[in-house]
mmCIF file of C-alpha atoms and ligand atoms in Angstrom:
data_model
loop_
_atom_site.group_PDB
_atom_site.id
_atom_site.type_symbol
_atom_site.label_atom_id
_atom_site.label_comp_id
_atom_site.label_asym_id
_atom_site.label_seq_id
_atom_site.Cartn_x
_atom_site.Cartn_y
_atom_site.Cartn_z
ATOM 1 C CA UNK A 1 -28.431 67.008 -21.364
ATOM 2 C CA UNK A 2 -28.653 63.456 -22.561
ATOM 3 C CA UNK A 3 -29.358 64.533 -26.103
ATOM 4 C CA UNK A 4 -26.477 66.853 -26.045
ATOM 5 C CA UNK A 5 -24.113 64.202 -24.923
ATOM 6 C CA UNK A 6 -25.439 61.639 -27.344
ATOM 7 C CA UNK A 7 -25.088 63.888 -30.318
ATOM 8 C CA UNK A 8 -21.559 64.666 -29.363
ATOM 9 C CA UNK A 9 -20.656 60.962 -29.138
ATOM 10 C CA UNK A 10 -22.466 59.991 -32.296
ATOM 11 C CA UNK A 11 -20.423 62.532 -34.186
ATOM 12 C CA UNK A 12 -17.354 60.624 -33.185
ATOM 13 C CA UNK A 13 -16.744 56.921 -33.866
ATOM 14 C CA UNK A 14 -19.382 54.726 -32.197
ATOM 15 C CA UNK A 15 -18.508 53.643 -28.725
ATOM 16 C CA UNK A 16 -16.982 56.125 -26.445
ATOM 17 C CA UNK A 17 -14.959 59.078 -25.725
ATOM 18 C CA UNK A 18 -11.899 57.028 -24.850
ATOM 19 C CA UNK A 19 -8.745 57.858 -26.671
ATOM 20 C CA UNK A 20 -7.246 55.237 -28.915
ATOM 21 C CA UNK A 21 -4.449 54.660 -26.395
ATOM 22 C CA UNK A 22 -6.957 53.999 -23.621
ATOM 23 C CA UNK A 23 -8.841 51.571 -25.838
ATOM 24 C CA UNK A 24 -5.678 49.597 -26.486
ATOM 25 C CA UNK A 25 -4.903 49.593 -22.815
ATOM 26 C CA UNK A 26 -8.369 48.330 -22.029
ATOM 27 C CA UNK A 27 -8.112 45.612 -24.671
ATOM 28 C CA UNK A 28 -4.741 44.436 -23.478
ATOM 29 C CA UNK A 29 -6.005 44.521 -19.892
ATOM 30 C CA UNK A 30 -8.984 42.395 -20.811
ATOM 31 C CA UNK A 31 -6.818 39.822 -22.574
ATOM 32 C CA UNK A 32 -4.487 39.682 -19.565
ATOM 33 C CA UNK A 33 -7.443 39.287 -17.210
ATOM 34 C CA UNK A 34 -8.848 36.371 -19.213
ATOM 35 C CA UNK A 35 -5.414 34.770 -19.479
ATOM 36 C CA UNK A 36 -4.803 35.001 -15.747
ATOM 37 C CA UNK A 37 -8.219 33.539 -14.968
ATOM 38 C CA UNK A 38 -7.461 30.623 -17.283
ATOM 39 C CA UNK A 39 -4.040 30.122 -15.684
ATOM 40 C CA UNK A 40 -5.520 30.331 -12.194
ATOM 41 C CA UNK A 41 -8.141 27.733 -13.074
ATOM 42 C CA UNK A 42 -5.519 25.394 -14.502
ATOM 43 C CA UNK A 43 -3.047 25.700 -11.626
ATOM 44 C CA UNK A 44 -5.139 26.484 -8.573
ATOM 45 C CA UNK A 45 -8.200 24.347 -9.241
ATOM 46 C CA UNK A 46 -8.241 21.869 -6.375
ATOM 47 C CA UNK A 47 -7.121 18.640 -7.995
ATOM 48 C CA UNK A 48 -8.387 15.433 -6.480
ATOM 49 C CA UNK A 49 -5.712 13.520 -4.561
ATOM 50 C CA UNK A 50 -4.622 10.131 -5.907
ATOM 51 C CA UNK A 51 -6.721 7.230 -4.661
ATOM 52 C CA UNK A 52 -5.051 4.151 -3.101
ATOM 53 C CA UNK A 53 -6.207 0.867 -1.632
ATOM 54 C CA UNK A 54 -4.366 1.081 1.682
ATOM 55 C CA UNK A 55 -5.191 2.753 4.977
ATOM 56 C CA UNK A 56 -4.824 6.523 4.973
ATOM 57 C CA UNK A 57 -2.510 8.623 7.126
ATOM 58 C CA UNK A 58 -3.237 7.901 10.792
ATOM 59 C CA UNK A 59 -5.826 10.317 12.162
ATOM 60 C CA UNK A 60 -4.336 13.114 14.294
ATOM 61 C CA UNK A 61 -0.919 12.254 12.862
ATOM 62 C CA UNK A 62 0.814 15.551 13.778
ATOM 63 C CA UNK A 63 -0.527 15.462 17.338
ATOM 64 C CA UNK A 64 0.506 11.838 17.860
ATOM 65 C CA UNK A 65 3.911 12.554 16.348
ATOM 66 C CA UNK A 66 4.531 15.571 18.580
ATOM 67 C CA UNK A 67 3.087 13.858 21.648
ATOM 68 C CA UNK A 68 5.288 10.799 21.270
ATOM 69 C CA UNK A 69 8.321 12.936 20.514
ATOM 70 C CA UNK A 70 7.776 14.982 23.665
ATOM 71 C CA UNK A 71 7.123 11.927 25.843
ATOM 72 C CA UNK A 72 10.332 10.350 24.595
ATOM 73 C CA UNK A 73 12.586 13.400 24.829
ATOM 74 C CA UNK A 74 11.169 14.958 27.994
ATOM 75 C CA UNK A 75 10.210 11.914 30.061
ATOM 76 C CA UNK A 76 11.657 8.610 28.841
ATOM 77 C CA UNK A 77 15.096 9.832 27.761
ATOM 78 C CA UNK A 78 15.654 13.283 29.248
ATOM 79 C CA UNK A 79 19.221 13.224 27.960
ATOM 80 C CA UNK A 80 17.571 14.054 24.612
ATOM 81 C CA UNK A 81 15.488 16.934 25.986
ATOM 82 C CA UNK A 82 17.150 19.472 23.697
ATOM 83 C CA UNK A 83 15.697 17.886 20.550
ATOM 84 C CA UNK A 84 13.250 20.207 18.798
ATOM 85 C CA UNK A 85 10.149 18.088 18.194
ATOM 86 C CA UNK A 86 8.417 20.658 15.995
ATOM 87 C CA UNK A 87 11.451 20.837 13.773
ATOM 88 C CA UNK A 88 11.644 17.037 13.673
ATOM 89 C CA UNK A 89 8.000 16.922 12.547
ATOM 90 C CA UNK A 90 8.440 19.517 9.812
ATOM 91 C CA UNK A 91 11.627 17.832 8.574
ATOM 92 C CA UNK A 92 9.869 14.470 8.604
ATOM 93 C CA UNK A 93 6.955 15.839 6.568
ATOM 94 C CA UNK A 94 9.372 17.485 4.164
ATOM 95 C CA UNK A 95 10.492 14.016 3.068
ATOM 96 C CA UNK A 96 7.182 13.087 1.444
ATOM 97 C CA UNK A 97 4.556 15.854 1.305
ATOM 98 C CA UNK A 98 3.632 17.206 -2.141
ATOM 99 C CA UNK A 99 5.243 14.121 -3.716
ATOM 100 C CA UNK A 100 3.932 11.059 -5.457
ATOM 101 C CA UNK A 101 3.884 8.448 -2.670
ATOM 102 C CA UNK A 102 5.311 5.755 -4.963
ATOM 103 C CA UNK A 103 8.376 7.789 -5.713
ATOM 104 C CA UNK A 104 10.047 8.416 -2.359
ATOM 105 C CA UNK A 105 13.816 8.016 -2.131
ATOM 106 C CA UNK A 106 16.265 7.391 0.700
ATOM 107 C CA UNK A 107 17.645 10.866 0.058
ATOM 108 C CA UNK A 108 14.227 12.326 0.907
ATOM 109 C CA UNK A 109 14.731 11.198 4.521
ATOM 110 C CA UNK A 110 18.375 12.262 4.688
ATOM 111 C CA UNK A 111 17.628 15.666 6.306
ATOM 112 C CA UNK A 112 15.647 13.834 9.004
ATOM 113 C CA UNK A 113 18.371 11.335 9.881
ATOM 114 C CA UNK A 114 20.930 14.142 9.863
ATOM 115 C CA UNK A 115 18.761 16.107 12.294
ATOM 116 C CA UNK A 116 18.049 13.290 14.754
ATOM 117 C CA UNK A 117 21.218 11.617 15.925
ATOM 118 C CA UNK A 118 21.143 9.157 18.791
ATOM 119 C CA UNK A 119 23.932 6.942 20.084
ATOM 120 C CA UNK A 120 23.091 3.405 21.177
ATOM 121 C CA UNK A 121 25.622 1.881 23.588
ATOM 122 C CA UNK A 122 27.593 -1.151 22.395
ATOM 123 C CA UNK A 123 26.123 -4.592 23.202
ATOM 124 C CA UNK A 124 22.635 -3.079 23.644
ATOM 125 C CA UNK A 125 21.116 -3.447 20.172
ATOM 126 C CA UNK A 126 18.265 -5.927 19.788
ATOM 127 C CA UNK A 127 16.910 -6.707 16.325
ATOM 128 C CA UNK A 128 13.746 -8.729 15.950
ATOM 129 C CA UNK A 129 11.913 -10.527 13.166
ATOM 130 C CA UNK A 130 8.324 -11.748 13.518
ATOM 131 C CA UNK A 131 8.599 -11.325 17.264
ATOM 132 C CA UNK A 132 8.017 -7.603 17.657
ATOM 133 C CA UNK A 133 5.636 -7.777 20.584
ATOM 134 C CA UNK A 134 7.806 -10.041 22.718
ATOM 135 C CA UNK A 135 10.945 -8.084 21.831
ATOM 136 C CA UNK A 136 9.309 -4.868 23.027
ATOM 137 C CA UNK A 137 8.011 -6.463 26.207
ATOM 138 C CA UNK A 138 11.515 -7.710 26.881
ATOM 139 C CA UNK A 139 13.355 -4.398 26.308
ATOM 140 C CA UNK A 140 10.765 -2.636 28.406
ATOM 141 C CA UNK A 141 11.365 -4.906 31.402
ATOM 142 C CA UNK A 142 15.091 -5.272 30.802
ATOM 143 C CA UNK A 143 15.473 -1.506 30.616
ATOM 144 C CA UNK A 144 18.871 -1.126 28.962
ATOM 145 C CA UNK A 145 18.468 -2.648 25.509
ATOM 146 C CA UNK A 146 17.162 -0.938 22.401
ATOM 147 C CA UNK A 147 15.036 -2.252 19.601
ATOM 148 C CA UNK A 148 14.594 0.139 16.679
ATOM 149 C CA UNK A 149 11.285 1.228 18.235
ATOM 150 C CA UNK A 150 13.145 2.147 21.425
ATOM 151 C CA UNK A 151 15.047 4.843 19.484
ATOM 152 C CA UNK A 152 13.426 8.235 19.048
ATOM 153 C CA UNK A 153 12.443 7.958 15.380
ATOM 154 C CA UNK A 154 11.296 4.352 15.707
ATOM 155 C CA UNK A 155 9.316 5.180 18.835
ATOM 156 C CA UNK A 156 7.547 8.074 17.130
ATOM 157 C CA UNK A 157 6.639 6.203 13.937
ATOM 158 C CA UNK A 158 5.777 2.772 15.365
ATOM 159 C CA UNK A 159 2.434 1.517 13.974
ATOM 160 C CA UNK A 160 1.659 4.815 12.253
ATOM 161 C CA UNK A 161 0.690 5.283 8.606
ATOM 162 C CA UNK A 162 1.459 8.289 6.467
ATOM 163 C CA UNK A 163 1.703 9.513 2.891
ATOM 164 C CA UNK A 164 1.414 12.712 0.892
ATOM 165 C CA UNK A 165 0.014 13.694 -2.470
ATOM 166 C CA UNK A 166 1.344 15.748 -5.387
ATOM 167 C CA UNK A 167 -1.713 18.039 -5.301
ATOM 168 C CA UNK A 168 -1.383 19.252 -1.721
ATOM 169 C CA UNK A 169 1.189 20.035 0.958
ATOM 170 C CA UNK A 170 -0.985 18.269 3.532
ATOM 171 C CA UNK A 171 -0.859 14.547 4.286
ATOM 172 C CA UNK A 172 -3.335 12.227 2.569
ATOM 173 C CA UNK A 173 -6.052 11.371 5.095
ATOM 174 C CA UNK A 174 -8.152 9.492 2.512
ATOM 175 C CA UNK A 175 -5.896 6.653 1.385
ATOM 176 C CA UNK A 176 -2.270 5.556 1.072
ATOM 177 C CA UNK A 177 -0.603 2.892 -1.104
ATOM 178 C CA UNK A 178 -1.249 -0.706 -0.065
ATOM 179 C CA UNK A 179 1.552 -3.285 -0.194
ATOM 180 C CA UNK A 180 -0.332 -5.063 -2.989
ATOM 181 C CA UNK A 181 -0.202 -2.000 -5.245
ATOM 182 C CA UNK A 182 3.357 -2.504 -6.482
ATOM 183 C CA UNK A 183 4.569 0.646 -4.803
ATOM 184 C CA UNK A 184 7.666 -0.376 -2.836
ATOM 185 C CA UNK A 185 9.061 3.145 -2.640
ATOM 186 C CA UNK A 186 6.252 4.508 -0.490
ATOM 187 C CA UNK A 187 6.958 6.900 2.405
ATOM 188 C CA UNK A 188 6.455 4.290 5.159
ATOM 189 C CA UNK A 189 8.580 1.489 3.640
ATOM 190 C CA UNK A 190 11.395 3.828 2.674
ATOM 191 C CA UNK A 191 11.392 5.379 6.149
ATOM 192 C CA UNK A 192 11.769 1.999 7.891
ATOM 193 C CA UNK A 193 14.414 0.903 5.404
ATOM 194 C CA UNK A 194 16.438 4.052 6.011
ATOM 195 C CA UNK A 195 16.242 4.047 9.790
ATOM 196 C CA UNK A 196 16.751 0.286 10.172
ATOM 197 C CA UNK A 197 19.845 0.541 7.987
ATOM 198 C CA UNK A 198 21.218 3.384 10.126
ATOM 199 C CA UNK A 199 20.375 1.418 13.264
ATOM 200 C CA UNK A 200 22.289 -1.620 11.980
ATOM 201 C CA UNK A 201 25.261 0.427 10.748
ATOM 202 C CA UNK A 202 25.630 1.990 14.183
ATOM 203 C CA UNK A 203 25.485 -1.273 16.149
ATOM 204 C CA UNK A 204 28.635 -2.380 17.938
ATOM 205 C CA UNK A 205 29.988 -5.111 20.181
ATOM 206 C CA UNK A 206 27.716 -8.123 20.574
ATOM 207 C CA UNK A 207 24.354 -7.610 18.902
ATOM 208 C CA UNK A 208 21.276 -9.745 19.494
ATOM 209 C CA UNK A 209 18.357 -10.744 17.334
ATOM 210 C CA UNK A 210 15.103 -12.264 18.562
ATOM 211 C CA UNK A 211 13.602 -14.706 16.054
ATOM 212 C CA UNK A 212 10.338 -16.626 16.052
ATOM 213 C CA UNK A 213 10.921 -20.351 16.494
ATOM 214 C CA UNK A 214 7.264 -21.179 15.947
ATOM 215 C CA UNK A 215 7.597 -20.372 12.269
ATOM 216 C CA UNK A 216 9.034 -22.759 9.711
ATOM 217 C CA UNK A 217 11.562 -20.087 8.770
ATOM 218 C CA UNK A 218 12.692 -18.250 11.909
ATOM 219 C CA UNK A 219 15.211 -16.471 9.684
ATOM 220 C CA UNK A 220 13.221 -15.002 6.820
ATOM 221 C CA UNK A 221 15.307 -13.529 4.004
ATOM 222 C CA UNK A 222 12.721 -10.950 2.938
ATOM 223 C CA UNK A 223 12.230 -9.486 6.391
ATOM 224 C CA UNK A 224 13.820 -6.184 7.353
ATOM 225 C CA UNK A 225 16.292 -8.102 9.489
ATOM 226 C CA UNK A 226 17.087 -10.609 6.740
ATOM 227 C CA UNK A 227 17.344 -8.119 3.886
ATOM 228 C CA UNK A 228 18.563 -4.869 5.458
ATOM 229 C CA UNK A 229 19.898 -5.192 8.976
ATOM 230 C CA UNK A 230 22.093 -8.266 8.790
ATOM 231 C CA UNK A 231 23.840 -6.893 5.694
ATOM 232 C CA UNK A 232 24.495 -3.502 7.237
ATOM 233 C CA UNK A 233 26.228 -4.653 10.389
ATOM 234 C CA UNK A 234 29.782 -3.412 10.322
ATOM 235 C CA UNK A 235 32.174 -6.357 10.914
ATOM 236 C CA UNK A 236 34.783 -3.891 12.175
ATOM 237 C CA UNK A 237 32.510 -2.944 15.057
ATOM 238 C CA UNK A 238 30.322 -6.015 15.553
ATOM 239 C CA UNK A 239 32.190 -9.154 16.491
ATOM 240 C CA UNK A 240 29.245 -11.386 17.321
ATOM 241 C CA UNK A 241 25.618 -11.842 16.404
ATOM 242 C CA UNK A 242 23.671 -13.664 19.075
ATOM 243 C CA UNK A 243 20.312 -15.134 18.004
ATOM 244 C CA UNK A 244 17.571 -15.899 20.511
ATOM 245 C CA UNK A 245 15.015 -18.206 18.936
ATOM 246 C CA UNK A 246 11.845 -17.929 20.968
ATOM 247 C CA UNK A 247 9.095 -20.516 20.671
ATOM 248 C CA UNK A 248 5.518 -19.896 21.650
ATOM 249 C CA UNK A 249 5.193 -21.205 25.139
ATOM 250 C CA UNK A 250 2.241 -23.485 24.303
ATOM 251 C CA UNK A 251 3.739 -24.965 21.156
ATOM 252 C CA UNK A 252 7.072 -25.630 22.841
ATOM 253 C CA UNK A 253 10.431 -26.350 21.660
ATOM 254 C CA UNK A 254 11.814 -28.076 18.725
ATOM 255 C CA UNK A 255 15.473 -27.205 18.408
ATOM 256 C CA UNK A 256 15.454 -24.409 15.854
ATOM 257 C CA UNK A 257 19.077 -23.378 16.271
ATOM 258 C CA UNK A 258 20.165 -26.489 14.418
ATOM 259 C CA UNK A 259 17.596 -26.070 11.655
ATOM 260 C CA UNK A 260 18.323 -25.074 8.068
ATOM 261 C CA UNK A 261 16.789 -21.597 8.373
ATOM 262 C CA UNK A 262 19.105 -20.568 11.218
ATOM 263 C CA UNK A 263 21.978 -22.222 9.410
ATOM 264 C CA UNK A 264 21.365 -19.897 6.475
ATOM 265 C CA UNK A 265 21.733 -16.935 8.838
ATOM 266 C CA UNK A 266 24.853 -18.447 10.363
ATOM 267 C CA UNK A 267 26.490 -18.742 6.938
ATOM 268 C CA UNK A 268 25.675 -15.124 6.061
ATOM 269 C CA UNK A 269 27.089 -13.857 9.349
ATOM 270 C CA UNK A 270 30.248 -15.943 9.173
ATOM 271 C CA UNK A 271 30.842 -14.974 5.564
ATOM 272 C CA UNK A 272 30.756 -11.360 6.731
ATOM 273 C CA UNK A 273 33.497 -12.146 9.263
ATOM 274 C CA UNK A 274 31.403 -12.062 12.405
ATOM 275 C CA UNK A 275 30.884 -14.807 14.962
ATOM 276 C CA UNK A 276 27.456 -16.376 15.214
ATOM 277 C CA UNK A 277 25.804 -17.866 18.283
ATOM 278 C CA UNK A 278 22.292 -19.204 18.722
ATOM 279 C CA UNK A 279 20.168 -20.050 21.723
ATOM 280 C CA UNK A 280 16.708 -21.613 21.807
ATOM 281 C CA UNK A 281 14.304 -20.068 24.318
ATOM 282 C CA UNK A 282 16.776 -17.667 25.918
ATOM 283 C CA UNK A 283 15.862 -17.776 29.604
ATOM 284 C CA UNK A 284 15.392 -14.086 30.437
ATOM 285 C CA UNK A 285 12.946 -13.740 27.527
ATOM 286 C CA UNK A 286 11.227 -16.982 28.507
ATOM 287 C CA UNK A 287 10.595 -15.372 31.928
ATOM 288 C CA UNK A 288 8.696 -12.589 30.199
ATOM 289 C CA UNK A 289 6.586 -15.175 28.350
ATOM 290 C CA UNK A 290 5.995 -16.967 31.649
ATOM 291 C CA UNK A 291 4.381 -13.891 33.195
ATOM 292 C CA UNK A 292 1.308 -14.723 31.124
ATOM 293 C CA UNK A 293 1.679 -18.469 31.526
ATOM 294 C CA UNK A 294 3.086 -19.092 35.032
ATOM 295 C CA UNK A 295 1.735 -22.629 35.314
ATOM 296 C CA UNK A 296 3.444 -23.934 32.212
ATOM 297 C CA UNK A 297 6.010 -26.693 32.762
ATOM 298 C CA UNK A 298 8.805 -24.691 31.178
ATOM 299 C CA UNK A 299 8.187 -21.870 33.680
ATOM 300 C CA UNK A 300 8.991 -23.714 36.869
HETATM 301 C C1 NAG B 10 10.227 10.291 -9.328
HETATM 302 O O1 NAG B 10 11.209 11.190 -8.759
HETATM 303 C C2 NAG B 10 12.304 11.451 -9.605
HETATM 304 C C3 NAG B 10 13.309 12.290 -8.846
HETATM 305 O O2 NAG B 10 12.761 12.892 -7.718
HETATM 306 C C4 NAG B 10 11.812 12.138 -10.873
HETATM 307 O O3 NAG B 10 12.901 12.366 -11.730
HETATM 308 C C5 NAG B 10 10.762 11.245 -11.553
HETATM 309 O O4 NAG B 10 10.226 11.905 -12.666
HETATM 310 C C6 NAG B 10 9.659 10.892 -10.590
HETATM 311 N N1 NAG B 10 8.752 9.922 -11.224
HETATM 312 C C7 NAG B 10 7.427 9.997 -11.069
HETATM 313 C C8 NAG B 10 6.658 8.915 -11.738
HETATM 314 O O5 NAG B 10 6.887 10.881 -10.446
HETATM 315 C C1 NAG B 11 5.460 -16.153 16.137
HETATM 316 O O1 NAG B 11 4.613 -15.943 15.043
HETATM 317 C C2 NAG B 11 3.287 -16.289 15.288
HETATM 318 C C3 NAG B 11 2.554 -16.165 13.978
HETATM 319 O O2 NAG B 11 2.771 -14.916 13.421
HETATM 320 C C4 NAG B 11 2.709 -15.421 16.383
HETATM 321 O O3 NAG B 11 1.375 -15.761 16.660
HETATM 322 C C5 NAG B 11 3.550 -15.556 17.629
HETATM 323 O O4 NAG B 11 3.110 -14.642 18.627
HETATM 324 C C6 NAG B 11 5.011 -15.296 17.330
HETATM 325 N N1 NAG B 11 5.801 -15.632 18.475
HETATM 326 C C7 NAG B 11 6.589 -14.762 19.066
HETATM 327 C C8 NAG B 11 7.408 -15.266 20.206
HETATM 328 O O5 NAG B 11 6.626 -13.588 18.735
HETATM 329 C C1 NAG B 12 11.262 -12.335 -1.487
HETATM 330 O O1 NAG B 12 11.709 -11.239 -2.252
HETATM 331 C C2 NAG B 12 12.052 -11.592 -3.590
HETATM 332 C C3 NAG B 12 12.664 -10.398 -4.261
HETATM 333 O O2 NAG B 12 12.120 -9.208 -3.802
HETATM 334 C C4 NAG B 12 10.774 -12.076 -4.301
HETATM 335 O O3 NAG B 12 11.092 -12.435 -5.613
HETATM 336 C C5 NAG B 12 10.227 -13.283 -3.526
HETATM 337 O O4 NAG B 12 9.023 -13.684 -4.098
HETATM 338 C C6 NAG B 12 10.020 -12.953 -2.069
HETATM 339 N N1 NAG B 12 9.689 -14.161 -1.363
HETATM 340 C C7 NAG B 12 8.610 -14.260 -0.600
HETATM 341 C C8 NAG B 12 8.390 -15.578 0.041
HETATM 342 O O5 NAG B 12 7.844 -13.314 -0.419
HETATM 343 C C1 NAG B 13 36.962 -11.441 5.991
HETATM 344 O O1 NAG B 13 38.286 -11.580 6.467
HETATM 345 C C2 NAG B 13 39.165 -12.099 5.485
HETATM 346 C C3 NAG B 13 40.510 -12.365 6.138
HETATM 347 O O2 NAG B 13 40.776 -11.442 7.144
HETATM 348 C C4 NAG B 13 39.259 -11.088 4.337
HETATM 349 O O3 NAG B 13 40.099 -11.584 3.329
HETATM 350 C C5 NAG B 13 37.858 -10.884 3.761
HETATM 351 O O4 NAG B 13 37.886 -9.892 2.751
HETATM 352 C C6 NAG B 13 36.891 -10.472 4.839
HETATM 353 N N1 NAG B 13 35.539 -10.453 4.286
HETATM 354 C C7 NAG B 13 34.671 -9.473 4.507
HETATM 355 C C8 NAG B 13 33.327 -9.614 3.898
HETATM 356 O O5 NAG B 13 34.955 -8.491 5.183
#
């Protein structure tokens, strides 16, 4: 049998009994197969994510994000219970995943700020600069005022870290850009710039800012307040900016309101056609400081 077959083949061209057409098909198929393997290797080979010097995306980011969103919308502010936290998370991620984390734009976060709208009542906006902790303690006790971190998006993102990478649609849990890496347009900085600008644009009536009187420059031009918020107040809606300059209770009070740093703020505000007022150690906030220092002279 074998001999018979062999002799029949050998009488033909070497190789096989395939027709010429089939041989061409096979050849073309082989070339296509090799080409697609090469293409697959080039495009699907897991590329290493970019390496940065800063802390990576906060561990359990999606769970923390969703948890905070649900706490805020279901428990703290039930008037916002119809917000879709899963959709907010996916829209948030859409701003920066699969992108170079040094190349994020304000427009990237536009779908997010369009999705999450929240109205802050007039006279209830509190900005802060270098006094975050005290400002949050105060709004928490006071109950009716809002810092940026008392709004939904600020509450969710407070103290979290996040970035993406061009090679993956996941977040980068290995590293993210550090402030020293000359990467100002990173996902975290751009996010805070966008939402603090919106927060300032929406403020109305009398707005307050808590500043840190224990620093040589209570008003610091490069802070978010000094570079974004104060310039985005709308003079048609905001008639007065009220500064509370809080000194550390131990260090106690020089009069910062009359200092040159606060005067710089005053000039900016007045030039933008709003009234400026300043108070050192605003009493209600001092009371909050006194909770931890009840024996201090300024607490009696
Ligand atoms: C940054 O993004 C812009 C627009 O999204 C794009 O045109 C540009 O090439 C990007 N640059 C880098 C370095 O990725
Ligand atoms: C003022 O800044 C100093 C130094 O950063 C800080 O220790 C202090 O807690 C701040 N004071 C207030 C009232 O936030
Ligand atoms: C403030 O920002 C400007 C411009 O971004 C920069 O040139 C300057 O060095 C900064 N000042 C401080 C004290 O960081
Ligand atoms: C402030 O008000 C004056 C007079 O009403 C007006 O001429 C000027 O353009 C205003 N400036 C700003 C920054 O709105």
